[in-house]
PDB file of C-alpha atoms in Angstrom:
ATOM      1  CA  MET A 110      53.572 -10.224  25.502  1.00 39.00           C
ATOM      2  CA  ALA A 111      52.634 -10.769  21.854  1.00 37.00           C
ATOM      3  CA  LEU A 112      56.397 -10.838  21.101  1.00 38.00           C
ATOM      4  CA  LEU A 113      56.710 -13.986  23.075  1.00 38.00           C
ATOM      5  CA  LEU A 114      53.697 -16.418  23.748  1.00 36.00           C
ATOM      6  CA  VAL A 115      56.377 -19.015  23.146  1.00 36.00           C
ATOM      7  CA  LEU A 116      56.375 -18.819  26.974  1.00 37.00           C
ATOM      8  CA  PRO A 117      54.608 -19.845  29.343  1.00 35.00           C
ATOM      9  CA  LEU A 118      53.801 -21.891  28.721  1.00 34.00           C
ATOM     10  CA  ALA A 119      55.565 -24.017  31.366  1.00 33.00           C
ATOM     11  CA  LEU A 120      53.213 -25.774  33.403  1.00 32.00           C
ATOM     12  CA  THR A 121      51.376 -28.922  33.547  1.00 29.00           C
ATOM     13  CA  PRO A 122      50.430 -30.722  30.345  1.00 31.00           C
ATOM     14  CA  LEU A 123      47.055 -31.321  29.214  1.00 32.00           C
ATOM     15  CA  ALA A 124      46.713 -33.432  26.363  1.00 31.00           C
ATOM     16  CA  ALA A 125      48.883 -36.243  25.177  1.00 30.00           C
ATOM     17  CA  ALA A 126      48.258 -39.235  22.844  1.00 29.00           C
ATOM     18  CA  VAL A 127      48.449 -42.761  24.248  1.00 28.00           C
ATOM     19  CA  SER A 128      49.358 -46.261  22.965  1.00 30.00           C
ATOM     20  CA  ALA A 129      48.877 -49.925  24.866  1.00 31.00           C
ATOM     21  CA  PRO A 130      51.478 -51.247  26.605  1.00 32.00           C
ATOM     22  CA  ALA A 131      53.303 -54.296  24.878  1.00 35.00           C
ATOM     23  CA  PRO A 132      52.650 -57.799  26.971  1.00 34.00           C
ATOM     24  CA  ALA A 133      54.801 -60.237  28.035  1.00 36.00           C
ATOM     25  CA  PRO A 134      55.472 -62.594  25.260  1.00 37.00           C
ATOM     26  CA  ASP A 135      54.762 -65.645  27.400  1.00 42.00           C
ATOM     27  CA  ASP A 136      51.520 -64.669  28.950  1.00 42.00           C
ATOM     28  CA  ALA A 137      48.674 -65.528  26.622  1.00 43.00           C
ATOM     29  CA  GLU A 138      45.926 -63.946  28.729  1.00 48.00           C
ATOM     30  CA  ALA A 139      47.865 -60.690  29.220  1.00 41.00           C
ATOM     31  CA  ALA A 140      48.334 -60.661  25.298  1.00 42.00           C
ATOM     32  CA  ALA A 141      44.384 -61.256  24.641  1.00 46.00           C
ATOM     33  CA  GLN A 142      43.538 -58.340  27.094  1.00 47.00           C
ATOM     34  CA  VAL A 143      46.043 -55.962  25.319  1.00 39.00           C
ATOM     35  CA  ALA A 144      44.232 -57.073  21.854  1.00 43.00           C
ATOM     36  CA  ALA A 145      40.835 -56.251  23.146  1.00 46.00           C
ATOM     37  CA  ILE A 146      42.171 -53.067  24.693  1.00 42.00           C
ATOM     38  CA  ALA A 147      43.798 -52.015  21.402  1.00 41.00           C
ATOM     39  CA  ALA A 148      40.980 -53.124  19.297  1.00 43.00           C
ATOM     40  CA  GLU A 149      38.851 -50.417  21.001  1.00 43.00           C
ATOM     41  CA  GLN A 150      41.766 -47.851  21.414  1.00 41.00           C
ATOM     42  CA  PRO A 151      40.596 -44.199  21.101  1.00 38.00           C
ATOM     43  CA  GLU A 152      41.982 -41.927  18.291  1.00 39.00           C
ATOM     44  CA  GLU A 153      45.590 -40.997  18.336  1.00 37.00           C
ATOM     45  CA  ASN A 154      44.731 -37.564  19.710  1.00 37.00           C
ATOM     46  CA  THR A 155      42.437 -38.668  22.875  1.00 35.00           C
ATOM     47  CA  PRO A 156      43.799 -36.875  25.905  1.00 37.00           C
ATOM     48  CA  ILE A 157      45.447 -39.478  28.375  1.00 35.00           C
ATOM     49  CA  ILE A 158      43.177 -38.013  31.193  1.00 35.00           C
ATOM     50  CA  VAL A 159      40.027 -39.537  29.744  1.00 35.00           C
ATOM     51  CA  ILE A 160      41.832 -43.248  29.780  1.00 36.00           C
ATOM     52  CA  GLY A 161      43.156 -42.786  33.062  1.00 36.00           C
ATOM     53  CA  MET A 162      39.662 -41.998  34.288  1.00 37.00           C
ATOM     54  CA  ALA A 163      38.117 -44.868  32.615  1.00 41.00           C
ATOM     55  CA  GLN A 164      40.904 -47.123  34.138  1.00 41.00           C
ATOM     56  CA  ALA A 165      40.356 -45.857  37.492  1.00 39.00           C
ATOM     57  CA  ALA A 166      36.734 -46.121  37.391  1.00 42.00           C
ATOM     58  CA  GLU A 167      36.812 -49.671  36.255  1.00 44.00           C
ATOM     59  CA  ARG A 168      38.985 -50.320  39.143  1.00 41.00           C
ATOM     60  CA  ASP A 169      36.534 -48.781  41.603  1.00 43.00           C
ATOM     61  CA  GLY A 170      33.686 -50.945  39.670  1.00 46.00           C
ATOM     62  CA  LYS A 171      31.921 -47.760  38.525  1.00 43.00           C
ATOM     63  CA  THR A 172      30.843 -46.815  35.077  1.00 44.00           C
ATOM     64  CA  PHE A 173      33.031 -43.897  33.568  1.00 41.00           C
ATOM     65  CA  GLU A 174      31.030 -41.341  31.352  1.00 45.00           C
ATOM     66  CA  GLU A 175      33.305 -38.849  29.336  1.00 44.00           C
ATOM     67  CA  PRO A 176      32.593 -35.035  30.716  1.00 43.00           C
ATOM     68  CA  ASP A 177      30.857 -32.771  28.615  1.00 47.00           C
ATOM     69  CA  GLU A 178      30.031 -29.857  31.019  1.00 51.00           C
ATOM     70  CA  GLY A 179      31.406 -26.874  28.947  1.00 56.00           C
ATOM     71  CA  PRO A 180      33.937 -26.116  25.912  1.00 58.00           C
ATOM     72  CA  ASP A 181      36.884 -26.334  28.003  1.00 62.00           C
ATOM     73  CA  THR A 182      36.454 -30.005  29.113  1.00 53.00           C
ATOM     74  CA  ILE A 183      38.767 -32.455  28.018  1.00 46.00           C
ATOM     75  CA  ALA A 184      36.004 -34.447  26.281  1.00 44.00           C
ATOM     76  CA  ASN A 185      35.607 -31.223  23.941  1.00 50.00           C
ATOM     77  CA  LEU A 186      39.609 -31.026  23.506  1.00 54.00           C
ATOM     78  CA  ALA A 187      39.904 -34.276  22.113  1.00 62.00           C
ATOM     79  CA  ASN A 188      40.869 -33.011  18.984  1.00 78.00           C
ATOM     80  CA  PRO A 189      42.471 -29.820  19.603  1.00 83.00           C
ATOM     81  CA  ASP A 190      45.188 -29.526  16.814  1.00 93.00           C
ATOM     82  CA  PRO A 191      43.183 -30.211  13.311  1.00 95.00           C
ATOM     83  CA  LEU A 192      46.080 -27.833  11.966  1.00 96.00           C
ATOM     84  CA  GLU A 193      48.907 -29.953  13.237  1.00 96.00           C
ATOM     85  CA  GLY A 194      50.825 -29.690   9.865  1.00 96.00           C
ATOM     86  CA  MET A 195      50.803 -26.138   9.605  1.00 97.00           C
ATOM     87  CA  ASN A 196      51.380 -25.654  12.996  1.00 97.00           C
ATOM     88  CA  ARG A 197      54.804 -27.880  12.911  1.00 97.00           C
ATOM     89  CA  VAL A 198      55.997 -26.203   9.900  1.00 97.00           C
ATOM     90  CA  PHE A 199      55.242 -22.753  12.238  1.00 97.00           C
ATOM     91  CA  PHE A 200      56.957 -24.273  14.821  1.00 97.00           C
ATOM     92  CA  ALA A 201      60.004 -25.116  12.875  1.00 96.00           C
ATOM     93  CA  ILE A 202      60.500 -21.995  11.537  1.00 96.00           C
ATOM     94  CA  THR A 203      60.365 -20.288  15.131  1.00 96.00           C
ATOM     95  CA  GLN A 204      62.626 -22.664  16.570  1.00 95.00           C
ATOM     96  CA  PRO A 205      65.991 -21.316  14.881  1.00 95.00           C
ATOM     97  CA  ILE A 206      64.587 -17.538  15.526  1.00 95.00           C
ATOM     98  CA  ASP A 207      64.362 -18.378  19.371  1.00 95.00           C
ATOM     99  CA  ARG A 208      67.710 -20.470  19.256  1.00 95.00           C
ATOM    100  CA  PHE A 209      69.718 -17.829  17.708  1.00 96.00           C
ATOM    101  CA  ILE A 210      67.909 -14.457  18.551  1.00 95.00           C
ATOM    102  CA  LEU A 211      65.200 -14.644  21.507  1.00 94.00           C
ATOM    103  CA  ARG A 212      66.933 -17.120  23.792  1.00 96.00           C
ATOM    104  CA  PRO A 213      70.341 -15.151  23.479  1.00 97.00           C
ATOM    105  CA  VAL A 214      68.963 -11.777  24.220  1.00 97.00           C
ATOM    106  CA  ALA A 215      67.013 -13.497  27.120  1.00 96.00           C
ATOM    107  CA  ILE A 216      70.134 -15.124  28.415  1.00 96.00           C
ATOM    108  CA  VAL A 217      71.978 -11.763  28.345  1.00 97.00           C
ATOM    109  CA  TYR A 218      68.995 -10.327  30.355  1.00 97.00           C
ATOM    110  CA  ARG A 219      69.267 -12.821  32.927  1.00 95.00           C
ATOM    111  CA  THR A 220      73.035 -12.436  33.238  1.00 95.00           C
ATOM    112  CA  VAL A 221      73.598  -8.856  32.983  1.00 96.00           C
ATOM    113  CA  LEU A 222      70.760  -7.650  35.160  1.00 96.00           C
ATOM    114  CA  PRO A 223      70.881  -8.748  38.850  1.00 96.00           C
ATOM    115  CA  GLU A 224      67.692 -10.646  40.000  1.00 95.00           C
ATOM    116  CA  PRO A 225      66.263  -7.422  42.410  1.00 95.00           C
ATOM    117  CA  VAL A 226      66.452  -5.586  39.049  1.00 96.00           C
ATOM    118  CA  ARG A 227      64.730  -7.903  36.818  1.00 97.00           C
ATOM    119  CA  ASP A 228      61.884  -8.391  39.669  1.00 96.00           C
ATOM    120  CA  GLY A 229      61.618  -4.490  39.489  1.00 96.00           C
ATOM    121  CA  VAL A 230      61.174  -4.316  35.724  1.00 96.00           C
ATOM    122  CA  HIS A 231      58.596  -7.376  35.933  1.00 96.00           C
ATOM    123  CA  ASN A 232      56.562  -5.563  38.564  1.00 96.00           C
ATOM    124  CA  ALA A 233      56.594  -2.256  36.920  1.00 95.00           C
ATOM    125  CA  LEU A 234      55.469  -4.167  33.423  1.00 94.00           C
ATOM    126  CA  ALA A 235      52.770  -6.044  35.650  1.00 94.00           C
ATOM    127  CA  ASN A 236      51.566  -2.580  36.925  1.00 94.00           C
ATOM    128  CA  ILE A 237      51.426  -0.933  33.366  1.00 91.00           C
ATOM    129  CA  PHE A 238      48.942  -3.412  32.169  1.00 90.00           C
ATOM    130  CA  MET A 239      47.039  -4.053  35.363  1.00 93.00           C
ATOM    131  CA  THR A 240      44.053  -1.698  33.564  1.00 91.00           C
ATOM    132  CA  SER A 241      43.468  -4.720  31.601  1.00 92.00           C
ATOM    133  CA  THR A 242      43.210  -6.985  34.222  1.00 95.00           C
ATOM    134  CA  LEU A 243      41.081  -4.354  36.273  1.00 95.00           C
ATOM    135  CA  ALA A 244      38.521  -4.046  32.888  1.00 94.00           C
ATOM    136  CA  ASN A 245      38.188  -7.817  32.612  1.00 96.00           C
ATOM    137  CA  ASP A 246      37.658  -8.395  36.288  1.00 96.00           C
ATOM    138  CA  MET A 247      34.534  -5.814  35.860  1.00 96.00           C
ATOM    139  CA  ILE A 248      33.479  -7.408  32.824  1.00 96.00           C
ATOM    140  CA  GLN A 249      33.402 -10.784  34.535  1.00 96.00           C
ATOM    141  CA  LEU A 250      31.167  -9.386  37.539  1.00 95.00           C
ATOM    142  CA  LYS A 251      33.833 -10.097  39.838  1.00 95.00           C
ATOM    143  CA  PRO A 252      33.792  -7.577  42.240  1.00 95.00           C
ATOM    144  CA  ALA A 253      36.299  -8.725  44.885  1.00 93.00           C
ATOM    145  CA  ARG A 254      38.995  -9.161  42.582  1.00 95.00           C
ATOM    146  CA  ALA A 255      38.203  -6.045  40.619  1.00 96.00           C
ATOM    147  CA  TRP A 256      38.663  -4.377  44.161  1.00 96.00           C
ATOM    148  CA  GLN A 257      41.653  -6.331  44.869  1.00 96.00           C
ATOM    149  CA  THR A 258      43.407  -5.034  41.418  1.00 97.00           C
ATOM    150  CA  ALA A 259      42.344  -1.691  41.805  1.00 97.00           C
ATOM    151  CA  LYS A 260      43.797  -1.652  45.197  1.00 97.00           C
ATOM    152  CA  ARG A 261      47.060  -3.145  43.966  1.00 97.00           C
ATOM    153  CA  PHE A 262      47.233  -0.525  41.249  1.00 96.00           C
ATOM    154  CA  VAL A 263      46.997   2.409  43.920  1.00 96.00           C
ATOM    155  CA  ILE A 264      49.336   1.028  46.340  1.00 97.00           C
ATOM    156  CA  ASN A 265      52.130  -0.031  43.756  1.00 96.00           C
ATOM    157  CA  SER A 266      51.926   2.837  41.838  1.00 96.00           C
ATOM    158  CA  THR A 267      52.186   5.258  44.921  1.00 96.00           C
ATOM    159  CA  LEU A 268      54.352   3.612  47.618  1.00 95.00           C
ATOM    160  CA  GLY A 269      55.672   0.993  44.835  1.00 95.00           C
ATOM    161  CA  VAL A 270      57.169   3.735  43.098  1.00 94.00           C
ATOM    162  CA  GLY A 271      55.522   3.533  40.177  1.00 90.00           C
ATOM    163  CA  GLY A 272      55.155  -0.524  40.681  1.00 93.00           C
ATOM    164  CA  LEU A 273      58.852  -1.424  40.827  1.00 95.00           C
ATOM    165  CA  VAL A 274      58.102  -2.756  44.238  1.00 95.00           C
ATOM    166  CA  ASP A 275      55.429  -4.834  44.665  1.00 96.00           C
ATOM    167  CA  VAL A 276      54.310  -3.463  47.879  1.00 96.00           C
ATOM    168  CA  ALA A 277      50.532  -4.605  47.760  1.00 96.00           C
ATOM    169  CA  LYS A 278      51.513  -8.233  48.553  1.00 95.00           C
ATOM    170  CA  ARG A 279      53.290  -7.477  51.651  1.00 94.00           C
ATOM    171  CA  LYS A 280      52.024  -6.888  54.899  1.00 92.00           C
ATOM    172  CA  PRO A 281      49.768  -4.951  55.967  1.00 94.00           C
ATOM    173  CA  PHE A 282      48.082  -4.941  52.826  1.00 95.00           C
ATOM    174  CA  ASN A 283      48.549  -8.766  52.083  1.00 95.00           C
ATOM    175  CA  THR A 284      46.956  -8.196  48.265  1.00 94.00           C
ATOM    176  CA  PRO A 285      48.150 -11.130  46.142  1.00 93.00           C
ATOM    177  CA  ALA A 286      48.446 -10.428  42.245  1.00 93.00           C
ATOM    178  CA  HIS A 287      46.220 -12.065  39.888  1.00 92.00           C
ATOM    179  CA  SER A 288      46.184 -11.931  35.976  1.00 91.00           C
ATOM    180  CA  ASN A 289      43.241 -11.461  33.609  1.00 95.00           C
ATOM    181  CA  GLY A 290      42.371 -10.763  30.149  1.00 95.00           C
ATOM    182  CA  PHE A 291      39.766 -10.583  27.452  1.00 96.00           C
ATOM    183  CA  SER A 292      40.553 -14.220  26.184  1.00 96.00           C
ATOM    184  CA  ASN A 293      39.406 -15.106  29.910  1.00 97.00           C
ATOM    185  CA  THR A 294      36.228 -12.886  29.798  1.00 97.00           C
ATOM    186  CA  LEU A 295      35.359 -15.034  26.541  1.00 97.00           C
ATOM    187  CA  GLY A 296      35.997 -18.394  28.184  1.00 96.00           C
ATOM    188  CA  VAL A 297      33.970 -17.610  31.162  1.00 95.00           C
ATOM    189  CA  ALA A 298      31.269 -16.564  28.893  1.00 95.00           C
ATOM    190  CA  GLY A 299      31.211 -19.695  27.374  1.00 94.00           C
ATOM    191  CA  ALA A 300      33.557 -19.574  24.472  1.00 95.00           C
ATOM    192  CA  GLY A 301      35.710 -22.647  23.629  1.00 93.00           C
ATOM    193  CA  PRO A 302      39.419 -22.274  22.920  1.00 94.00           C
ATOM    194  CA  GLY A 303      38.797 -23.125  19.206  1.00 94.00           C
ATOM    195  CA  VAL A 304      41.592 -24.544  17.027  1.00 95.00           C
ATOM    196  CA  TYR A 305      45.054 -24.750  18.349  1.00 96.00           C
ATOM    197  CA  LEU A 306      47.502 -22.698  16.500  1.00 97.00           C
ATOM    198  CA  TYR A 307      51.283 -22.250  16.880  1.00 97.00           C
ATOM    199  CA  LEU A 308      52.258 -18.993  15.140  1.00 95.00           C
ATOM    200  CA  PRO A 309      55.756 -17.739  14.224  1.00 92.00           C
ATOM    201  CA  ILE A 310      57.347 -15.667  17.247  1.00 86.00           C
ATOM    202  CA  LEU A 311      53.742 -15.597  18.889  1.00 89.00           C
ATOM    203  CA  GLY A 312      54.205 -19.246  19.806  1.00 93.00           C
ATOM    204  CA  PRO A 313      51.130 -21.299  20.941  1.00 96.00           C
ATOM    205  CA  THR A 314      47.827 -19.927  20.868  1.00 96.00           C
ATOM    206  CA  THR A 315      44.085 -20.590  20.292  1.00 97.00           C
ATOM    207  CA  ILE A 316      41.626 -18.560  18.181  1.00 96.00           C
ATOM    208  CA  ARG A 317      40.073 -17.551  21.634  1.00 97.00           C
ATOM    209  CA  ASP A 318      43.403 -16.434  22.924  1.00 97.00           C
ATOM    210  CA  LEU A 319      44.085 -14.747  19.455  1.00 95.00           C
ATOM    211  CA  ILE A 320      41.012 -12.747  19.991  1.00 95.00           C
ATOM    212  CA  GLY A 321      41.539 -12.010  23.375  1.00 95.00           C
ATOM    213  CA  MET A 322      45.331 -10.583  22.586  1.00 91.00           C
ATOM    214  CA  GLY A 323      43.205  -7.988  20.209  1.00 87.00           C
ATOM    215  CA  GLY A 324      40.905  -7.165  22.866  1.00 87.00           C
ATOM    216  CA  ASP A 325      43.507  -6.466  25.610  1.00 89.00           C
ATOM    217  CA  ALA A 326      44.984  -3.930  23.254  1.00 80.00           C
ATOM    218  CA  PHE A 327      42.423  -1.660  23.912  1.00 78.00           C
ATOM    219  CA  THR A 328      42.696  -1.674  27.639  1.00 80.00           C
ATOM    220  CA  GLN A 329      46.574  -1.039  27.990  1.00 79.00           C
ATOM    221  CA  PRO A 330      47.036   2.487  28.857  1.00 75.00           C
ATOM    222  CA  LEU A 331      50.217   2.529  26.511  1.00 66.00           C
ATOM    223  CA  LEU A 332      48.680   1.735  23.435  1.00 65.00           C
ATOM    224  CA  LEU A 333      44.985   3.179  24.086  1.00 62.00           C
ATOM    225  CA  ASP A 334      45.981   6.469  22.209  1.00 63.00           C
ATOM    226  CA  ARG A 335      46.945   4.700  19.379  1.00 63.00           C
ATOM    227  CA  VAL A 336      43.527   2.870  18.990  1.00 60.00           C
ATOM    228  CA  SER A 337      40.993   5.185  20.038  1.00 54.00           C
ATOM    229  CA  ARG A 338      41.270   7.900  17.538  1.00 52.00           C
ATOM    230  CA  PRO A 339      39.755   7.089  14.056  1.00 50.00           C
ATOM    231  CA  GLN A 340      41.971   9.612  12.129  1.00 45.00           C
ATOM    232  CA  VAL A 341      45.120  11.311  12.909  1.00 48.00           C
ATOM    233  CA  SER A 342      46.949  13.846  10.523  1.00 46.00           C
ATOM    234  CA  VAL A 343      50.432  13.391  10.072  1.00 50.00           C
ATOM    235  CA  ALA A 344      51.428  16.157   8.355  1.00 50.00           C
ATOM    236  CA  PRO A 345      49.636  19.305   6.567  1.00 54.00           C
ATOM    237  CA  ASN A 346      50.279  17.859   2.954  1.00 57.00           C
ATOM    238  CA  ARG A 347      49.476  14.330   4.061  1.00 60.00           C
ATOM    239  CA  ARG A 348      46.177  12.227   3.966  1.00 63.00           C
ATOM    240  CA  PRO A 349      45.018  11.375   7.483  1.00 64.00           C
ATOM    241  CA  ARG A 350      46.050   7.946   8.885  1.00 62.00           C
ATOM    242  CA  SER A 351      42.903   5.301   9.091  1.00 63.00           C
ATOM    243  CA  PHE A 352      41.531   3.985  11.819  1.00 59.00           C
ATOM    244  CA  VAL A 353      42.906   0.514  10.592  1.00 60.00           C
ATOM    245  CA  THR A 354      46.587   1.981   9.923  1.00 63.00           C
ATOM    246  CA  GLU A 355      46.301   3.710  13.469  1.00 60.00           C
ATOM    247  CA  ALA A 356      45.420   0.671  15.420  1.00 56.00           C
ATOM    248  CA  VAL A 357      48.227  -1.399  14.251  1.00 59.00           C
ATOM    249  CA  SER A 358      50.877   1.327  14.905  1.00 67.00           C
ATOM    250  CA  VAL A 359      52.208   1.013  18.506  1.00 70.00           C
ATOM    251  CA  SER A 360      54.091   4.414  20.405  1.00 71.00           C
ATOM    252  CA  THR A 361      57.335   4.293  21.027  1.00 76.00           C
ATOM    253  CA  PRO A 362      56.693   3.874  24.708  1.00 80.00           C
ATOM    254  CA  GLY A 363      54.013   1.332  23.973  1.00 79.00           C
ATOM    255  CA  ALA A 364      56.898  -0.631  21.852  1.00 82.00           C
ATOM    256  CA  ILE A 365      59.387  -0.449  24.400  1.00 87.00           C
ATOM    257  CA  ALA A 366      56.796  -1.920  27.008  1.00 87.00           C
ATOM    258  CA  LEU A 367      56.151  -4.798  24.687  1.00 85.00           C
ATOM    259  CA  VAL A 368      59.532  -5.451  23.736  1.00 91.00           C
ATOM    260  CA  THR A 369      60.701  -5.669  27.519  1.00 93.00           C
ATOM    261  CA  SER A 370      57.664  -7.627  28.498  1.00 92.00           C
ATOM    262  CA  GLY A 371      58.635 -10.275  25.842  1.00 92.00           C
ATOM    263  CA  ILE A 372      62.098 -10.467  26.932  1.00 95.00           C
ATOM    264  CA  ASP A 373      61.286 -10.633  30.667  1.00 96.00           C
ATOM    265  CA  THR A 374      58.500 -13.453  29.866  1.00 94.00           C
ATOM    266  CA  ARG A 375      61.187 -15.426  27.692  1.00 95.00           C
ATOM    267  CA  ALA A 376      64.258 -15.192  30.312  1.00 96.00           C
ATOM    268  CA  ARG A 377      61.453 -16.062  33.260  1.00 95.00           C
ATOM    269  CA  ALA A 378      60.263 -19.080  31.032  1.00 94.00           C
ATOM    270  CA  GLU A 379      63.735 -20.356  30.128  1.00 95.00           C
ATOM    271  CA  PRO A 380      64.437 -23.144  33.131  1.00 94.00           C
ATOM    272  CA  GLU A 381      60.855 -24.350  32.319  1.00 94.00           C
ATOM    273  CA  LEU A 382      61.341 -24.707  28.587  1.00 94.00           C
ATOM    274  CA  LYS A 383      64.683 -25.900  28.820  1.00 94.00           C
ATOM    275  CA  ALA A 384      63.521 -28.706  31.301  1.00 95.00           C
ATOM    276  CA  LEU A 385      60.424 -29.360  29.237  1.00 94.00           C
ATOM    277  CA  LYS A 386      62.591 -29.790  26.233  1.00 94.00           C
ATOM    278  CA  ALA A 387      64.964 -32.016  27.388  1.00 94.00           C
ATOM    279  CA  GLN A 388      62.569 -34.795  29.030  1.00 93.00           C
ATOM    280  CA  SER A 389      59.893 -34.812  26.279  1.00 93.00           C
ATOM    281  CA  VAL A 390      59.947 -37.151  23.422  1.00 93.00           C
ATOM    282  CA  ASP A 391      58.366 -34.393  21.121  1.00 95.00           C
ATOM    283  CA  PHE A 392      59.067 -30.910  22.189  1.00 96.00           C
ATOM    284  CA  TYR A 393      56.084 -29.590  20.033  1.00 96.00           C
ATOM    285  CA  ALA A 394      53.689 -31.804  21.558  1.00 95.00           C
ATOM    286  CA  ALA A 395      54.530 -31.325  24.855  1.00 95.00           C
ATOM    287  CA  LEU A 396      54.324 -27.565  24.448  1.00 95.00           C
ATOM    288  CA  ARG A 397      50.928 -27.884  23.118  1.00 95.00           C
ATOM    289  CA  SER A 398      49.812 -29.806  26.036  1.00 93.00           C
ATOM    290  CA  THR A 399      51.580 -27.532  28.168  1.00 94.00           C
ATOM    291  CA  TYR A 400      49.712 -24.651  26.803  1.00 95.00           C
ATOM    292  CA  LEU A 401      46.286 -26.197  26.454  1.00 95.00           C
ATOM    293  CA  GLN A 402      46.013 -27.249  30.225  1.00 93.00           C
ATOM    294  CA  HIS A 403      47.275 -24.035  31.578  1.00 93.00           C
ATOM    295  CA  ARG A 404      44.584 -22.188  29.727  1.00 95.00           C
ATOM    296  CA  ALA A 405      41.997 -24.760  30.701  1.00 94.00           C
ATOM    297  CA  GLY A 406      42.980 -24.458  34.261  1.00 92.00           C
ATOM    298  CA  GLN A 407      42.898 -20.791  34.215  1.00 93.00           C
ATOM    299  CA  ILE A 408      39.514 -20.412  32.770  1.00 94.00           C
ATOM    300  CA  ALA A 409      38.425 -23.445  35.215  1.00 93.00           C
ATOM    301  CA  ALA A 410      39.785 -21.276  38.008  1.00 92.00           C
ATOM    302  CA  LEU A 411      37.510 -18.329  37.023  1.00 93.00           C
ATOM    303  CA  LYS A 412      34.347 -20.336  36.945  1.00 90.00           C
ATOM    304  CA  VAL A 413      34.200 -21.684  40.653  1.00 85.00           C
ATOM    305  CA  PRO A 414      33.547 -19.308  43.591  1.00 81.00           C
ATOM    306  CA  PRO A 415      36.463 -17.918  45.449  1.00 74.00           C
ATOM    307  CA  GLY A 416      38.362 -20.474  47.709  1.00 70.00           C
ATOM    308  CA  GLN A 417      36.871 -23.691  45.736  1.00 72.00           C
ATOM    309  CA  ALA A 418      39.642 -25.934  43.730  1.00 74.00           C
ATOM    310  CA  PRO A 419      38.607 -25.993  40.099  1.00 74.00           C
ATOM    311  CA  GLU A 420      38.235 -29.473  38.614  1.00 68.00           C
ATOM    312  CA  VAL A 421      41.261 -29.737  36.159  1.00 62.00           C
ATOM    313  CA  PRO A 422      42.558 -32.898  35.219  1.00 51.00           C
ATOM    314  CA  GLU A 423      45.923 -34.304  35.927  1.00 51.00           C
ATOM    315  CA  PHE A 424      48.243 -36.514  33.792  1.00 42.00           C
ATOM    316  CA  ASP A 425      50.258 -39.365  34.472  1.00 37.00           C
ATOM    317  CA  ASP A 426      53.433 -38.155  32.911  1.00 44.00           C
ATOM    318  CA  PRO A 427      53.222 -34.483  32.034  1.00 43.00           C
ATOM    319  CA  LEU A 428      56.437 -34.469  29.758  1.00 46.00           C
ATOM    320  CA  GLU A 429      55.836 -37.442  27.548  1.00 49.00           C
ATOM    321  CA  ASP A 430      53.862 -38.198  24.385  1.00 47.00           C
ATOM    322  CA  PRO A 431      53.711 -41.682  23.800  1.00 44.00           C
ATOM    323  CA  GLY A 432      51.923 -41.096  20.652  1.00 48.00           C
ATOM    324  CA  ALA A 433      54.968 -39.067  19.034  1.00 49.00           C
ATOM    325  CA  LYS A 434      57.122 -40.796  16.532  1.00 51.00           C
ATOM    326  CA  PRO A 435      60.170 -42.550  18.361  1.00 49.00           C
ATOM    327  CA  VAL A 436      63.317 -40.471  18.336  1.00 47.00           C
ATOM    328  CA  LYS A 437      65.952 -42.054  16.345  1.00 50.00           C
ATOM    329  CA  PRO A 438      69.073 -43.136  18.019  1.00 44.00           C
TER     330      PRO A 438
END
């Protein structure tokens, strides 16, 4: 989890820079129209969805107004990456680490362990950290989701042999999985994502998600014993460990669970990351867009009643960043 947020972050992108198309040289009228559009062109980081919605509204003869209903709307994410310079430096530092260490480990993991074994590991890890999901379901006042999480935990912990087999999603239980965390709780409460960050090893995140990651540590059973005691004596002749020292330490089982979770996450994300990198003009921008839209979609889904589709914008081209510098031939 904390080891590799380089992940997932493999879903449909959220924001991309746009540029006006070039007109045909013999079309004076088209050239004039494009010049007028260029003169009114938004800043470089304006999400493409805003432009697309405006164009659609113009075709339908309607007036377009940018959405401003909440902290995760596209209008409020127009400039999600003010620290792009620093983030790109961290991104450049992380890429060799991922290429020569993290990715090879993930490839070996995928190669050595057959898929049923990997699924068992994934299910067991999800079961271990399910208390975090349950806690946030309850904090968000979603009793149906909380009951679903509790039921899954009991069924998979017993009939599923400690969570190795996801029995709960099968008949007759028909209880599918869902994820939740403290960062989602903050988003539901109205907290915006804040500044986008790309941190070494951790990968893409935001201020809200970084705070949420710390909050989740207090609800994970393997780490709970390491953060719940103010002081712990290590030896008779040594000073007791402070709360801060104890909070940042991780028990051996907790470390194994976190590292294994990171490897499993990286291995499952490999096909999507490979495709994203191969098809995007700017891998950094594509990964940023992917992450931000994925998170905005998760928050939006939690704000609507069960069964109702959240209003999440879609993009014309999820893998291309037209505002990025052209790749040299």
